[in-house]
Coordinates of C-alpha atoms in Angstrom, one line a residue:
S265 CA 0.0 0.0 0.0
I266 CA 1.0 3.6 -0.4
C267 CA 1.1 3.8 3.4
D268 CA 3.7 1.1 3.6
Q269 CA 5.8 2.8 0.8
L270 CA 5.8 6.2 2.5
Y271 CA 6.7 4.9 6.0
D272 CA 10.4 4.4 5.2
F273 CA 10.8 7.0 2.6
Q274 CA 13.8 9.2 3.6
F275 CA 13.3 12.8 2.5
E276 CA 16.8 13.8 3.7
R277 CA 18.2 11.7 0.8
C278 CA 16.3 13.7 -1.8
S279 CA 17.9 17.1 -1.5
E280 CA 21.1 18.6 -0.2
S281 CA 19.4 21.9 0.8
C282 CA 17.8 22.6 4.1
F283 CA 14.5 23.0 2.1
S284 CA 14.5 19.3 1.4
I285 CA 10.9 18.6 2.6
I286 CA 9.4 21.7 1.1
D287 CA 11.3 21.5 -2.2
F288 CA 10.8 17.8 -2.6
F289 CA 7.2 18.3 -3.8
Q290 CA 7.7 20.8 -6.6
E291 CA 4.0 21.2 -7.0
A292 CA 3.8 22.5 -3.4
Q293 CA 1.1 25.2 -3.4
K294 CA 0.7 28.2 -1.2
I295 CA -2.4 27.8 0.8
Q296 CA -3.8 30.3 3.3
T297 CA -4.9 28.1 6.2
P298 CA -4.8 30.0 9.5
F299 CA -3.1 28.3 12.4
K300 CA -5.1 28.6 15.6
K301 CA -2.4 27.3 18.0
M302 CA 1.1 25.8 18.0
I303 CA 2.2 23.7 20.9
I304 CA 5.9 22.9 21.4
I305 CA 6.5 20.0 23.8
A306 CA 10.2 19.9 24.9
D307 CA 11.5 16.9 26.9
P308 CA 8.5 16.0 29.0
S309 CA 10.5 13.2 30.5
Q310 CA 12.9 15.8 31.8
N311 CA 16.1 14.0 31.0
L312 CA 17.1 15.2 27.5
E313 CA 18.8 18.5 27.8
K314 CA 19.3 19.1 24.0
A315 CA 15.6 18.3 23.3
Y316 CA 14.7 20.9 25.8
D317 CA 17.1 23.4 24.3
E318 CA 15.7 22.8 20.8
G319 CA 12.1 23.4 22.0
L320 CA 13.1 26.6 23.8
A321 CA 15.1 27.9 20.8
L322 CA 12.2 27.1 18.4
T323 CA 9.7 28.8 20.8
H324 CA 11.8 32.0 20.8
F325 CA 12.1 31.9 17.0
I326 CA 8.3 31.5 16.5
E327 CA 7.5 34.2 19.0
K328 CA 9.7 36.6 17.1
L329 CA 8.5 35.4 13.7
I330 CA 4.8 35.6 14.5
P331 CA 4.1 37.5 17.7
S332 CA 0.4 37.1 17.3
I333 CA 0.4 33.2 17.1
N334 CA -1.2 31.4 20.1
L335 CA 2.0 29.5 21.1
Q336 CA 2.4 27.2 24.1
F337 CA 5.7 25.8 25.4
I338 CA 5.5 22.7 27.6
S339 CA 8.5 21.1 29.3
Y340 CA 6.9 19.1 32.1
P341 CA 5.6 15.6 32.4
L342 CA 2.2 15.0 30.7
T343 CA -0.5 12.3 30.6
A344 CA -1.9 10.7 27.4
N345 CA -5.2 12.5 28.1
Q346 CA -3.5 15.9 28.2
I347 CA -1.8 15.1 24.8
E348 CA -5.2 14.1 23.4
E349 CA -6.7 17.5 24.5
M350 CA -3.7 19.3 22.9
M351 CA -4.2 17.3 19.6
N352 CA -7.8 18.5 19.6
E353 CA -7.0 22.2 20.1
A354 CA -3.7 22.7 18.2
S355 CA -2.9 23.2 14.5
I356 CA 0.7 22.2 15.0
I357 CA 2.5 20.1 17.6
H358 CA 6.3 20.0 17.7
F359 CA 7.5 17.3 20.0
C360 CA 11.2 17.0 20.9
G361 CA 11.8 14.1 23.3
H362 CA 12.1 10.4 23.5
I363 CA 10.0 8.0 21.4
H364 CA 9.9 4.5 22.6
E365 CA 8.3 1.3 21.3
K366 CA 5.7 1.9 24.0
G367 CA 4.9 5.4 22.5
L368 CA 6.0 9.0 23.0
D369 CA 7.6 9.3 26.4
L370 CA 5.6 11.9 28.4
G371 CA 7.5 11.5 31.6
T372 CA 4.6 9.9 33.5
E373 CA 3.4 7.5 30.8
Y374 CA 3.6 6.8 27.1
Y375 CA 1.3 8.2 24.4
R376 CA 0.2 5.7 21.7
P377 CA -1.6 7.3 18.8
S378 CA -3.5 4.2 18.0
Y379 CA -5.3 4.3 21.3
S380 CA -7.6 7.0 20.1
M381 CA -9.5 8.0 17.0
N382 CA -9.9 11.7 18.0
K383 CA -8.9 14.6 15.8
V384 CA -5.2 15.3 15.1
P385 CA -3.5 18.6 14.2
D386 CA -2.7 19.7 10.7
L387 CA 1.0 19.0 11.4
I388 CA 2.9 16.9 13.9
F389 CA 6.7 17.2 13.9
L390 CA 8.3 14.5 16.0
N391 CA 12.0 14.9 16.8
G392 CA 12.8 11.8 18.7
C393 CA 13.9 8.3 18.1
A394 CA 12.5 6.2 15.3
L395 CA 8.7 6.2 15.1
S396 CA 7.6 2.6 15.0
Y397 CA 5.4 1.3 12.2
E398 CA 2.6 0.7 14.8
H399 CA 2.6 4.4 15.9
Y400 CA 2.9 5.6 12.3
Q401 CA -0.2 3.5 11.4
G402 CA -2.0 5.0 14.4
F403 CA -1.5 8.5 13.1
I404 CA -2.5 7.4 9.5
Q405 CA -5.7 5.8 10.8
R406 CA -6.6 9.0 12.6
G407 CA -6.3 11.0 9.3
I408 CA -3.0 12.9 9.9
K409 CA -2.2 15.1 6.9
N410 CA 1.4 16.1 7.8
L411 CA 3.7 14.1 9.9
V412 CA 7.5 14.6 10.2
Y413 CA 9.4 11.8 12.0
S414 CA 12.7 9.9 12.1
L415 CA 13.3 6.3 11.0
R416 CA 16.5 6.1 13.0
A417 CA 17.3 5.8 16.7
K418 CA 19.0 9.0 18.0
K419 CA 20.7 10.2 21.0
D420 CA 19.5 13.4 22.7
Q421 CA 20.1 16.0 20.0
F422 CA 19.3 19.5 19.0
L423 CA 18.1 19.5 15.4
N424 CA 19.8 22.0 13.1
L425 CA 18.0 25.2 14.1
N426 CA 18.4 26.7 10.6
Q427 CA 16.7 23.7 9.1
L428 CA 13.8 24.1 11.6
K429 CA 13.6 27.8 10.9
Y430 CA 13.4 27.3 7.1
F431 CA 10.9 24.5 7.6
Y432 CA 8.6 26.6 9.7
L433 CA 9.1 29.7 7.6
G434 CA 7.7 27.7 4.7
I435 CA 4.9 26.4 6.8
F436 CA 3.9 29.8 8.1
N437 CA 4.2 31.3 4.6
G438 CA 1.5 28.8 3.5
Y439 CA 3.4 26.0 1.8
R440 CA 2.0 22.6 2.2

């Protein structure tokens, strides 16, 4: 199925530039879809210093880029129910933290996308370890339109801030 083919497609191999995801689809169109809320979840397990730093730096960048956006920065342990509420109210969720076979590590428990069929945001960006096929399928079954994730296990890392800036500049300028 197309779902299976896309799961392990590696966008970073398609382009040398930091615009790789945006430039990959040359037919990308500018769409004016207002974002009601962005939530940045940084290291809810409270043991990944670089994930926390990434979330904080991204928050400062977005605040300067779009002062009027409803932006929330979270860096404390959460429950799966709290994440579900956030999924319902946000247009974008950027998660930097640990992803385990059990789910997204929230510090107090794990979040498994397949345990719910509630609404998901327009975009979920997951900077964590490899997203398992089960969790990927959970998001697909819920109708996710845009999901950025890794296929590789990683150590605590701060993503290249310039790449994140270019990515979100494209998103906030309307490119989908």
